[in-house]
JSON list of C-alpha atoms in Angstrom, two decimals:
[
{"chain": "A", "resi": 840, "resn": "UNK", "atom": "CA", "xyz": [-18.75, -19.25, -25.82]},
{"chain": "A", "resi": 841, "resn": "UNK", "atom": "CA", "xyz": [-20.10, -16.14, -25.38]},
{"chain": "A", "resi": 842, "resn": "UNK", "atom": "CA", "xyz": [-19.61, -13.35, -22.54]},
{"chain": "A", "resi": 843, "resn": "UNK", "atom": "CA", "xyz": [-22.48, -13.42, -20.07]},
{"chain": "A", "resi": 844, "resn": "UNK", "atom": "CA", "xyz": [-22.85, -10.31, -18.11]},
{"chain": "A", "resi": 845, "resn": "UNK", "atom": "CA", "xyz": [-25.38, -11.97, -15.86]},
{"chain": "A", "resi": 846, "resn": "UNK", "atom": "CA", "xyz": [-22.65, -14.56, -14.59]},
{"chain": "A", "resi": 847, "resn": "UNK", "atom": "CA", "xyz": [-20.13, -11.85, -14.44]},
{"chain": "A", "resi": 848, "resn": "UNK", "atom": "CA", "xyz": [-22.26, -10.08, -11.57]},
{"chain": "A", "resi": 849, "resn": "UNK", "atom": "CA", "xyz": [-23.04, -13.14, -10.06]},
{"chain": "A", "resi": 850, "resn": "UNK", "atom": "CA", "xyz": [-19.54, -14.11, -9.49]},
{"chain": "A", "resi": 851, "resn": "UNK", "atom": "CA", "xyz": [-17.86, -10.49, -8.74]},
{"chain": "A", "resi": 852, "resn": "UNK", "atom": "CA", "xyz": [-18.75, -10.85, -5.17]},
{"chain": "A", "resi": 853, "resn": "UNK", "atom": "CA", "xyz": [-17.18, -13.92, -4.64]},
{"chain": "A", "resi": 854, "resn": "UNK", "atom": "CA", "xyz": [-14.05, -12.85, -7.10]},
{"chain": "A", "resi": 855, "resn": "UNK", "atom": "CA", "xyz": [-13.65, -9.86, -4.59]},
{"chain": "A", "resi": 856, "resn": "UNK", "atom": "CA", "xyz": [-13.54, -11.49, -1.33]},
{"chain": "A", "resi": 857, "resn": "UNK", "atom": "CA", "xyz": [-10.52, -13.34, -2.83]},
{"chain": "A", "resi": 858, "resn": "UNK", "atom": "CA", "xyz": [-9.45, -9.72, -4.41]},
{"chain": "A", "resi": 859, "resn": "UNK", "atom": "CA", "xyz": [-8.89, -9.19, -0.19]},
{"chain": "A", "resi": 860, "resn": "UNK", "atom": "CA", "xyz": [-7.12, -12.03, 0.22]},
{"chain": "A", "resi": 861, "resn": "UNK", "atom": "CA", "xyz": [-4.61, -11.12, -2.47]},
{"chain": "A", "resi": 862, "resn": "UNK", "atom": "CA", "xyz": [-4.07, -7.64, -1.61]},
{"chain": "A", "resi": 863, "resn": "UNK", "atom": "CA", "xyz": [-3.46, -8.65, 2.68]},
{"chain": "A", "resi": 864, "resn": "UNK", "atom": "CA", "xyz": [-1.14, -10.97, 1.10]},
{"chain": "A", "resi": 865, "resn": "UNK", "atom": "CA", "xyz": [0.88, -8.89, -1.32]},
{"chain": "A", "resi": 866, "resn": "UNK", "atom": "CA", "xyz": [1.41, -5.95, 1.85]},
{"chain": "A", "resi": 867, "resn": "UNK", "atom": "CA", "xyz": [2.23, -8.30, 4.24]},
{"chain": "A", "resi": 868, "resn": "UNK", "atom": "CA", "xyz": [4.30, -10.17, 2.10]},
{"chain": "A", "resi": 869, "resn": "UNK", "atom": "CA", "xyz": [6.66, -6.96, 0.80]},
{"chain": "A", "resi": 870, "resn": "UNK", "atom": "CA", "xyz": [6.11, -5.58, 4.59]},
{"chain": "A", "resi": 871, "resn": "UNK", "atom": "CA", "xyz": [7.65, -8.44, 6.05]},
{"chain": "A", "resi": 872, "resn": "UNK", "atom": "CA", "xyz": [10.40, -8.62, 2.83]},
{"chain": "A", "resi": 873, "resn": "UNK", "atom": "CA", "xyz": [12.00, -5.42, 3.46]},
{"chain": "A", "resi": 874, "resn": "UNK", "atom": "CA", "xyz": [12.33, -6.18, 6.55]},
{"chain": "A", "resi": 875, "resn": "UNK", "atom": "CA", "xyz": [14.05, -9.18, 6.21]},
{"chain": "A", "resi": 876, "resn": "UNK", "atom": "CA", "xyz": [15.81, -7.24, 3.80]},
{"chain": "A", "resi": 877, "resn": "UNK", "atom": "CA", "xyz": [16.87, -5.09, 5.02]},
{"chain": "A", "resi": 878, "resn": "UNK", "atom": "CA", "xyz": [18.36, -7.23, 7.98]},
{"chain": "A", "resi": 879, "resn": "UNK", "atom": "CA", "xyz": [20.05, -9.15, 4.92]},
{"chain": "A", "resi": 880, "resn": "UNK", "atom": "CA", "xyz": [21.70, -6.24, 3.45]},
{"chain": "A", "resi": 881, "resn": "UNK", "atom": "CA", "xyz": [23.16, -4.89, 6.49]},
{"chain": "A", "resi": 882, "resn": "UNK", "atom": "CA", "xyz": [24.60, -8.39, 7.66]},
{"chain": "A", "resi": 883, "resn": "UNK", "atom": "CA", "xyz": [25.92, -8.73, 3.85]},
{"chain": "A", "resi": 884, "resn": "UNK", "atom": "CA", "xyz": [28.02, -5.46, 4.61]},
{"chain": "A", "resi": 885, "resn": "UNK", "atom": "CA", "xyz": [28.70, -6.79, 8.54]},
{"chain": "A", "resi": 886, "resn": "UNK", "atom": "CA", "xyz": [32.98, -6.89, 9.03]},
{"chain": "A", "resi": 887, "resn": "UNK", "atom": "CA", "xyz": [32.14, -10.52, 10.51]},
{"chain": "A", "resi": 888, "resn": "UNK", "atom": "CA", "xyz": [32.89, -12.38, 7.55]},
{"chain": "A", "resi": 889, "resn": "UNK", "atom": "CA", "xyz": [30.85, -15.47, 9.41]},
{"chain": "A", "resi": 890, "resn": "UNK", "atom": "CA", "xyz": [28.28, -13.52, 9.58]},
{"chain": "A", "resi": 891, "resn": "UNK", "atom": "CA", "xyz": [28.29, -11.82, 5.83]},
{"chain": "A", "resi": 892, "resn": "UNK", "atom": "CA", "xyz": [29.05, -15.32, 4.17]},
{"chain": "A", "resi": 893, "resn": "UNK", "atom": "CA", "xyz": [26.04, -17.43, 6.11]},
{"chain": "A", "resi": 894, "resn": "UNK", "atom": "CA", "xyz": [24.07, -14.76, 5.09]},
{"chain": "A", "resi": 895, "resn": "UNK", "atom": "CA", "xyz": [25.22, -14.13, 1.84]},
{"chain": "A", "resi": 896, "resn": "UNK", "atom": "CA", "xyz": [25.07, -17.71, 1.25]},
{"chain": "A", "resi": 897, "resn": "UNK", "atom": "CA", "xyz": [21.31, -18.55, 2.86]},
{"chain": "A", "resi": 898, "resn": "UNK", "atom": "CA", "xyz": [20.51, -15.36, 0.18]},
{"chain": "A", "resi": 899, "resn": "UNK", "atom": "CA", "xyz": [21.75, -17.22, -2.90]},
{"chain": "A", "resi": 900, "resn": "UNK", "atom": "CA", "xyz": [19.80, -20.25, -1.88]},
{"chain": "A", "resi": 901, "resn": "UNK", "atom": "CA", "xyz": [16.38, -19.11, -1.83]},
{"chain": "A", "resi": 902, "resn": "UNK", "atom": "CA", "xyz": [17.00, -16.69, -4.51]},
{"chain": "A", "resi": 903, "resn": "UNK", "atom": "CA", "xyz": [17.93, -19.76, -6.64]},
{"chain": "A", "resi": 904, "resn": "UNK", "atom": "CA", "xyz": [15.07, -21.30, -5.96]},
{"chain": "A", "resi": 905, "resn": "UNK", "atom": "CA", "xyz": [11.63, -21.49, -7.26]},
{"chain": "A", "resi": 906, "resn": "UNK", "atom": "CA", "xyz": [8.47, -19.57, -4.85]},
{"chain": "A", "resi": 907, "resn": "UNK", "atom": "CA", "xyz": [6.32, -22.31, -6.00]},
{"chain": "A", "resi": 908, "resn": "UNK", "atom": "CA", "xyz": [8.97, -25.00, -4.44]},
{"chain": "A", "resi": 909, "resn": "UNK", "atom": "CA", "xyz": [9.37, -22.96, -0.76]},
{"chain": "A", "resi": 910, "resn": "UNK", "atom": "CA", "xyz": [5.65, -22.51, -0.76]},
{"chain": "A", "resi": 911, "resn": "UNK", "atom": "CA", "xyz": [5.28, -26.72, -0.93]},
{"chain": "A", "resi": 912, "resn": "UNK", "atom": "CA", "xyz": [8.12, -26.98, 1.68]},
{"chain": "A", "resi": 913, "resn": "UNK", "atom": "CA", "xyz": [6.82, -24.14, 4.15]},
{"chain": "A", "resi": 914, "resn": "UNK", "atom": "CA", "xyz": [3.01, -25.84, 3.42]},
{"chain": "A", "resi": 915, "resn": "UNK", "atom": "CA", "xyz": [3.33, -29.64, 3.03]},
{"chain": "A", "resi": 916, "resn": "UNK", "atom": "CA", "xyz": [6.95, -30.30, 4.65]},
{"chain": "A", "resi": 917, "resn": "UNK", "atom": "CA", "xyz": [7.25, -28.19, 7.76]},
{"chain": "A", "resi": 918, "resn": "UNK", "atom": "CA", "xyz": [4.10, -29.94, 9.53]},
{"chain": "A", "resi": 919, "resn": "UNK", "atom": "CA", "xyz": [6.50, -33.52, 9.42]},
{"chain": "A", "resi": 920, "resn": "UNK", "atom": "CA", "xyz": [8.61, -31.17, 11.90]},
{"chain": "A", "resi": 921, "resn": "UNK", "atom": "CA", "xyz": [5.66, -30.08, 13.91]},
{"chain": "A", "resi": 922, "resn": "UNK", "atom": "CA", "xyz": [5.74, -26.55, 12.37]},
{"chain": "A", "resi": 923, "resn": "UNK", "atom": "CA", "xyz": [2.21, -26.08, 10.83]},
{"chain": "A", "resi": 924, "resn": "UNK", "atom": "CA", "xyz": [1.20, -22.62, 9.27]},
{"chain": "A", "resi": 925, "resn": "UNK", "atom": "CA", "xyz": [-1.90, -21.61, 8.01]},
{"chain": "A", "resi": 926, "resn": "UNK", "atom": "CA", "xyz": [-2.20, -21.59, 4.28]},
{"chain": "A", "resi": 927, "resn": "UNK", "atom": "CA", "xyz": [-2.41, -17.58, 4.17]},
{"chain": "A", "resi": 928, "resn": "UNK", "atom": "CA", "xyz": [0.39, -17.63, 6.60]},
{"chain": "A", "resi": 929, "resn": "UNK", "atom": "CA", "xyz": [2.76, -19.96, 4.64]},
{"chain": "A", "resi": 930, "resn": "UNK", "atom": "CA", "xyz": [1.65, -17.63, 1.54]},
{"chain": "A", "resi": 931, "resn": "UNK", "atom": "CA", "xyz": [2.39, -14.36, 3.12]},
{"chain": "A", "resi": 932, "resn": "UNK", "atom": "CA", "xyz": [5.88, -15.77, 4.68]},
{"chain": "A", "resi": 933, "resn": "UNK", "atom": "CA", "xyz": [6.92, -17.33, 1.37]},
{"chain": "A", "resi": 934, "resn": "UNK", "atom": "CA", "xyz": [6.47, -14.46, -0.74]},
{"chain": "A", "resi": 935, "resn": "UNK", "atom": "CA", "xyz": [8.37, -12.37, 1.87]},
{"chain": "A", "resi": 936, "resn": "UNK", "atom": "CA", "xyz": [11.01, -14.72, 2.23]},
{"chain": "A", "resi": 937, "resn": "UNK", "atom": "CA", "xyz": [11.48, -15.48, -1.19]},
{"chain": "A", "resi": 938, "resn": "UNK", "atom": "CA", "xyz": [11.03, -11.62, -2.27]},
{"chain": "A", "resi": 939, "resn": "UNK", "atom": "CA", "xyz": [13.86, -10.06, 0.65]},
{"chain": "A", "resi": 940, "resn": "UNK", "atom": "CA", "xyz": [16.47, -11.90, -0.92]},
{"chain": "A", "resi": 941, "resn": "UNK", "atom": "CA", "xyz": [16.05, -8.96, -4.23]},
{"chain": "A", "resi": 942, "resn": "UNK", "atom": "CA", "xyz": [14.88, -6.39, -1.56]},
{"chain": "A", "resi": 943, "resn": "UNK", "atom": "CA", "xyz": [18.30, -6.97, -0.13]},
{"chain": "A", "resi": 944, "resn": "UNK", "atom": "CA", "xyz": [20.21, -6.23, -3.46]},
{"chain": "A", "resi": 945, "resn": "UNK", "atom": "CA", "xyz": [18.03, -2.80, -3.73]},
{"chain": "A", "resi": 946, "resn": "UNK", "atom": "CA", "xyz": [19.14, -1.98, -0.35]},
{"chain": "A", "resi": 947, "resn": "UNK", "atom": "CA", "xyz": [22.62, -2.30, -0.90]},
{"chain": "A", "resi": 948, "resn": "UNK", "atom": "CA", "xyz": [22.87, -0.45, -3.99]},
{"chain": "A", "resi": 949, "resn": "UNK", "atom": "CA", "xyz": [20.91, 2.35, -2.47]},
{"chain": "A", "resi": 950, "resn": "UNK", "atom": "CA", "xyz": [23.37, 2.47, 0.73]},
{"chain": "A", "resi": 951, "resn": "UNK", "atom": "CA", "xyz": [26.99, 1.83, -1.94]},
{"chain": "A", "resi": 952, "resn": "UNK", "atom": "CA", "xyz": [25.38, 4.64, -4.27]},
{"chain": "A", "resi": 953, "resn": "UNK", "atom": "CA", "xyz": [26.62, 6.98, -1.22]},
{"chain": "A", "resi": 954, "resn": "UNK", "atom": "CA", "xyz": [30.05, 8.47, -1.35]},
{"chain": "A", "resi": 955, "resn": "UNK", "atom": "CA", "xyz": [32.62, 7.22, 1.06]},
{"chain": "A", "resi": 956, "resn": "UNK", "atom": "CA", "xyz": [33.05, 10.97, 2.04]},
{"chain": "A", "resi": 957, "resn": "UNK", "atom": "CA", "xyz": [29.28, 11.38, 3.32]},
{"chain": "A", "resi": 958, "resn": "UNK", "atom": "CA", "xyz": [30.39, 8.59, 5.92]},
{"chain": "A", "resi": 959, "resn": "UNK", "atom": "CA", "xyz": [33.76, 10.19, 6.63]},
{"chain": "A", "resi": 960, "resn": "UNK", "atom": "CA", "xyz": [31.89, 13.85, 6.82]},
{"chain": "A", "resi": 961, "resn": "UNK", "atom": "CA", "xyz": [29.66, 12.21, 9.32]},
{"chain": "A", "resi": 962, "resn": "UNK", "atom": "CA", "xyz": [32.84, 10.79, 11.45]},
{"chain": "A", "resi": 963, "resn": "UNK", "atom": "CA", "xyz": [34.30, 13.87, 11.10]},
{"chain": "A", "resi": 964, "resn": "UNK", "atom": "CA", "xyz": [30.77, 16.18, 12.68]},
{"chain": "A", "resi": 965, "resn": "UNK", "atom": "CA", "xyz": [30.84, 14.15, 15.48]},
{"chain": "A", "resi": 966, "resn": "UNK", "atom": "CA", "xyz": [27.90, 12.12, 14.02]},
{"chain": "A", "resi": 967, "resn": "UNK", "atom": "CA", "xyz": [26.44, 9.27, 15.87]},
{"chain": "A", "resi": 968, "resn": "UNK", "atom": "CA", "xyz": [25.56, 6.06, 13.71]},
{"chain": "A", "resi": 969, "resn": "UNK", "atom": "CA", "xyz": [22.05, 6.12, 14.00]},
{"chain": "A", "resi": 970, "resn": "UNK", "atom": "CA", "xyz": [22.18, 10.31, 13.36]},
{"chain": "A", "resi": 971, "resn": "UNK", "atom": "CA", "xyz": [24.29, 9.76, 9.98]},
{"chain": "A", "resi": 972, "resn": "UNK", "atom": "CA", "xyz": [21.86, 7.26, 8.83]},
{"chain": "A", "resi": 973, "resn": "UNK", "atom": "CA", "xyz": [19.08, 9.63, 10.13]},
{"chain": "A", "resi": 974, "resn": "UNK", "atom": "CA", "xyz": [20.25, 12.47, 8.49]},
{"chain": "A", "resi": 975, "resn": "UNK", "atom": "CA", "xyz": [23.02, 11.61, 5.83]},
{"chain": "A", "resi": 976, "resn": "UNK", "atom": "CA", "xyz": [22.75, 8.53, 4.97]},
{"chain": "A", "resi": 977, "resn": "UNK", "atom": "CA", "xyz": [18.75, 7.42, 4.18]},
{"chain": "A", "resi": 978, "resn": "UNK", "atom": "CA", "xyz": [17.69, 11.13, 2.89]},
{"chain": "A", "resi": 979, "resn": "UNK", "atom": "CA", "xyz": [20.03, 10.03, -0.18]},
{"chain": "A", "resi": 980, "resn": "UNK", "atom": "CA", "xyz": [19.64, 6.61, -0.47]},
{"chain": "A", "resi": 981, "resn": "UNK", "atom": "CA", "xyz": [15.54, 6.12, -0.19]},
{"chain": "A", "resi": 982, "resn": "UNK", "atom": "CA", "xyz": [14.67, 8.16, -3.30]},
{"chain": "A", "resi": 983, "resn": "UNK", "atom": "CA", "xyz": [16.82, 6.25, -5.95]},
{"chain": "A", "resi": 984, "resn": "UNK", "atom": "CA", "xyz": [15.28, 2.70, -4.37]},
{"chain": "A", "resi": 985, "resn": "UNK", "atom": "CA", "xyz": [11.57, 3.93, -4.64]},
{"chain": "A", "resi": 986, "resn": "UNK", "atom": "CA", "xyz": [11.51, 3.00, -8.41]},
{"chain": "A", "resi": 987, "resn": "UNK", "atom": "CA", "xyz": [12.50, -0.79, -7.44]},
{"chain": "A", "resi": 988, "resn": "UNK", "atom": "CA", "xyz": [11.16, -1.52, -4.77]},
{"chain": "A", "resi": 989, "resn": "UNK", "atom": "CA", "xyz": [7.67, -0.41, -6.38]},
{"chain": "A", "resi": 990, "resn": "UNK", "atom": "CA", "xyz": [8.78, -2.99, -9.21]},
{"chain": "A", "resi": 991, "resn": "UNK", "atom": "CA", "xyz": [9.41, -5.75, -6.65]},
{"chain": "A", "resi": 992, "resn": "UNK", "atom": "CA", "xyz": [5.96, -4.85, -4.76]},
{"chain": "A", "resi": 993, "resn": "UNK", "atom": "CA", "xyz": [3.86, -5.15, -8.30]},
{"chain": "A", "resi": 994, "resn": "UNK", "atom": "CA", "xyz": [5.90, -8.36, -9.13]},
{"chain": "A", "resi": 995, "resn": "UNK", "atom": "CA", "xyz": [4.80, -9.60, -5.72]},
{"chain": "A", "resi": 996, "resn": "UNK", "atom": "CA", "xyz": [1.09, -9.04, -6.35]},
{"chain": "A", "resi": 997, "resn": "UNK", "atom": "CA", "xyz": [1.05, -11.12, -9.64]},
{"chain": "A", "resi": 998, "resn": "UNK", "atom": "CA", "xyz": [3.23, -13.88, -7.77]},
{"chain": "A", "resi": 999, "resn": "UNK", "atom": "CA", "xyz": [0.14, -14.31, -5.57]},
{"chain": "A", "resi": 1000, "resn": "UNK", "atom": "CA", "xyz": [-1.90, -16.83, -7.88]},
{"chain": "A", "resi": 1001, "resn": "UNK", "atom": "CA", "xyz": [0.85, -19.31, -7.21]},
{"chain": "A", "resi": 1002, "resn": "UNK", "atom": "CA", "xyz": [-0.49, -19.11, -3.37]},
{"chain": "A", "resi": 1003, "resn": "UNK", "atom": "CA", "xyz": [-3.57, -20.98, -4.89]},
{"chain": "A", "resi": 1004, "resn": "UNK", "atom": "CA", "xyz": [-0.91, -24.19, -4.93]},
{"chain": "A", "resi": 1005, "resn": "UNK", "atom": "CA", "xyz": [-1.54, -24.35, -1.34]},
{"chain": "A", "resi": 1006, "resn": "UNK", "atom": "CA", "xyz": [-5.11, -23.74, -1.10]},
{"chain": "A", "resi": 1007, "resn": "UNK", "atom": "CA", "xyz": [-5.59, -20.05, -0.13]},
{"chain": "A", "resi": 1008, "resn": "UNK", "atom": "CA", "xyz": [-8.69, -18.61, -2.26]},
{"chain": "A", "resi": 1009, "resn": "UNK", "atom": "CA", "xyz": [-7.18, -15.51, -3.44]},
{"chain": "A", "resi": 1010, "resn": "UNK", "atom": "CA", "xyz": [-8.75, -14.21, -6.53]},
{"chain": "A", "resi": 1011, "resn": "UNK", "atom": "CA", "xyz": [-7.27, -16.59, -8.89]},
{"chain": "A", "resi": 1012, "resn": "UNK", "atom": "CA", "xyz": [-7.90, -19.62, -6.76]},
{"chain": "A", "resi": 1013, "resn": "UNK", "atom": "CA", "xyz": [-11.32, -18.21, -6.59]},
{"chain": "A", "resi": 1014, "resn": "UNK", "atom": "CA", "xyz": [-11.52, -17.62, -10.69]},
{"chain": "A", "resi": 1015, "resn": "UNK", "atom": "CA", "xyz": [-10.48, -21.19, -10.77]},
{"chain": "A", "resi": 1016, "resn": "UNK", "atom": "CA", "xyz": [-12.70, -22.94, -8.46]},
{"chain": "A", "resi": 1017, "resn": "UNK", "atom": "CA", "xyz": [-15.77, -20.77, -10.19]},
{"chain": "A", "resi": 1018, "resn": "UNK", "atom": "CA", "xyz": [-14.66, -22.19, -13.49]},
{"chain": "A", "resi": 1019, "resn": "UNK", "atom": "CA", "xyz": [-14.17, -25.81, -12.26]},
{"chain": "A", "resi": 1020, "resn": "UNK", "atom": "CA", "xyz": [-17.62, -25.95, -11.29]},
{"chain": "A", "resi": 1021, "resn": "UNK", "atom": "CA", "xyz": [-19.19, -24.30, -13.75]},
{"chain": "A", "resi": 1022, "resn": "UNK", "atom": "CA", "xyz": [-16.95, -24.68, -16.87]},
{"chain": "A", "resi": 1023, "resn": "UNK", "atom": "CA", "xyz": [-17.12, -21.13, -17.33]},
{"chain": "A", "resi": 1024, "resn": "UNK", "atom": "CA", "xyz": [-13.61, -19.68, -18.32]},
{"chain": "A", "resi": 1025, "resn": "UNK", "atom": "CA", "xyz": [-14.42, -16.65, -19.61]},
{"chain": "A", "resi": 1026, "resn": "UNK", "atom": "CA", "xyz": [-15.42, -14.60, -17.53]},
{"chain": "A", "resi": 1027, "resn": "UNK", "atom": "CA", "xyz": [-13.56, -15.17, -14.31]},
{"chain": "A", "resi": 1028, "resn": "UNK", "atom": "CA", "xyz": [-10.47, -15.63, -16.52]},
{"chain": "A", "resi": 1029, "resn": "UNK", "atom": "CA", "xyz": [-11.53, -12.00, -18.24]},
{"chain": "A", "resi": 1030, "resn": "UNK", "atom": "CA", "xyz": [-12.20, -10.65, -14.81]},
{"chain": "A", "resi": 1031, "resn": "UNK", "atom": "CA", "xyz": [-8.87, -11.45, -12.47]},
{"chain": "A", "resi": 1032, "resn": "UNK", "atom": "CA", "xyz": [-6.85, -9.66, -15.80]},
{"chain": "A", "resi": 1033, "resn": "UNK", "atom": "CA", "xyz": [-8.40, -7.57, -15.87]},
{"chain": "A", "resi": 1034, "resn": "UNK", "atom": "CA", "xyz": [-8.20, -6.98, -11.72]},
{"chain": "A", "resi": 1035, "resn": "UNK", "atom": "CA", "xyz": [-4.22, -7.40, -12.09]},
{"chain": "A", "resi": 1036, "resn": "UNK", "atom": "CA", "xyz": [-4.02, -4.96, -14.58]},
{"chain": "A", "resi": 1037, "resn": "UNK", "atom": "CA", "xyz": [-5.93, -1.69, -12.93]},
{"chain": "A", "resi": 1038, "resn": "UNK", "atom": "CA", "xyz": [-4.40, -2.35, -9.75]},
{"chain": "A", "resi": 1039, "resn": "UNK", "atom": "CA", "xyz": [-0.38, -2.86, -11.51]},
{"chain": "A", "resi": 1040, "resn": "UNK", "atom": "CA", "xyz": [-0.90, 0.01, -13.28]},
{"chain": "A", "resi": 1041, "resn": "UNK", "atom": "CA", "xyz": [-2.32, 2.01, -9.93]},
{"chain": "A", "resi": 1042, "resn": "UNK", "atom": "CA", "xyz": [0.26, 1.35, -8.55]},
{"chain": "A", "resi": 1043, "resn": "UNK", "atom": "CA", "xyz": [3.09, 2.32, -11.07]},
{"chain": "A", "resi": 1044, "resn": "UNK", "atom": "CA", "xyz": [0.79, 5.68, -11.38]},
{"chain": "A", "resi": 1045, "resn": "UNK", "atom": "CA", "xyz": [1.54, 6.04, -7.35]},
{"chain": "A", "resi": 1046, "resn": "UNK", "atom": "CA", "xyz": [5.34, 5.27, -7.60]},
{"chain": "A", "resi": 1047, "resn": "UNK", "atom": "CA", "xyz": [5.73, 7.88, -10.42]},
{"chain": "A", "resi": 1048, "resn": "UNK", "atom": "CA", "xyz": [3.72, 10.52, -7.79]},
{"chain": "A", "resi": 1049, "resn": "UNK", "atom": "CA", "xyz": [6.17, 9.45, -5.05]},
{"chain": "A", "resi": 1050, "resn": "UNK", "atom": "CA", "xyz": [9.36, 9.76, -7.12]},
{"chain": "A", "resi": 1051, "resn": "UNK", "atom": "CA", "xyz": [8.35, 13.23, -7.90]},
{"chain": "A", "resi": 1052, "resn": "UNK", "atom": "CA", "xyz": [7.44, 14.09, -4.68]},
{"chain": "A", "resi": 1053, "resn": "UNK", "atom": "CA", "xyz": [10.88, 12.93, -3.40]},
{"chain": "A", "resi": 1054, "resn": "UNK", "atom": "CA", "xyz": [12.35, 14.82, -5.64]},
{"chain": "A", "resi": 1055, "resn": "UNK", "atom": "CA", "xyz": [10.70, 18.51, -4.79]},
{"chain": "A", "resi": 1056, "resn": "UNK", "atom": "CA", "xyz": [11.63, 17.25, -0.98]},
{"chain": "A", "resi": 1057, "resn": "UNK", "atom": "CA", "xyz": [15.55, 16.83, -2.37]}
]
């Protein structure tokens, strides 16, 4: 089978309405993960040890557990409780669940890389909490978390074909449901690569830009 370029155009407009699709999902999804991250890290480092282990605990479990597998339960099992989501919803709150248990880790090895004697300098200014994580604490700890976080954010955007297992038409459901009708593999196949690929390494381009940046600011 050879490459048609006719097809190709013919399909790009419908490839790139589910090119939106993946991109809303992949921002929401690592907006609303570092969040939830964040909240995760800073109850993992709480001095309520109730508080740290339920946590802690509720981490491990959907960390050690498949996306594809909390997608299908947020999707197919909540409605039985008389929670039913959207399937872009479910996508978007699965991928940010499922992603803030690692956003968590990069949190808290961002906030441990700082010295215990930045938090006792702060004590010992007169430093309220929120000014020594204002001005001591974040300055330091953002820049070495930029580089994995950006990781986490591109590893979100190719987790979003698996939000096709729950019917949201983002570009590879949309590859997929061109080729099942027209038994055409080629070229939508060709096309979503090739998709992933400029915008992965646009991204990575943009993280290296930041990382410098931060480091003129420093």
């Amino acid at each position: 089978m050879e490459w048609d370029w006719s097809f190709a155009w013919a399909i790009l407009p419908r490839l790139m309405d589910g090119a939106k699709t993946t991109v809303l999902a992949t921002f929401l999804g690592f907006f609303l993960g570092a969040v939830i991250g964040l909240f995760i890290a800073l109850a993992r480092r709480s001095r309520q040890q109730w508080l740290a282990k339920s946590v802690g605990f509720g981490a491990d479990f959907i960390r050690g557990t498949p996306l594809l597998v909390q997608l299908y339960i947020l999707f197919f099992v909540l409605p039985s409780a008389g929670i039913v989501l959207s399937p872009l919803t479910a996508g978007i709150i699965g991928l940010g669940l499922h992603n803030s248990t690692y956003i968590a880790e990069v949190y808290r090895a961002g906030i441990e890389s700082i010295s215990r004697g930045q938090w006792e300098a702060a004590r010992a200014c007169n430093l309220s909490m929120a000014q020594t994580w204002r001005h001591i604490i974040l300055p330091q700890a953002i820049p070495p978390m930029i580089p994995a976080l950006s990781n986490y954010l591109i590893a979100m955007f190719k987790e979003t074909p698996l939000l096709s297992a729950i019917t949201v038409y983002e570009i590879m459901g949309q590859a997929l449901a061109i080729a099942g009708k027209t038994y055409r593999y080629i070229e939508p196949i060709t096309m979503v690569g090739a998709f992933f690929l400029i915008v992965s390494l646009g991204c990575a381009y943009l993280t290296r830009l930041l990382e410098r940046h931060t480091r003129i600011i420093q």
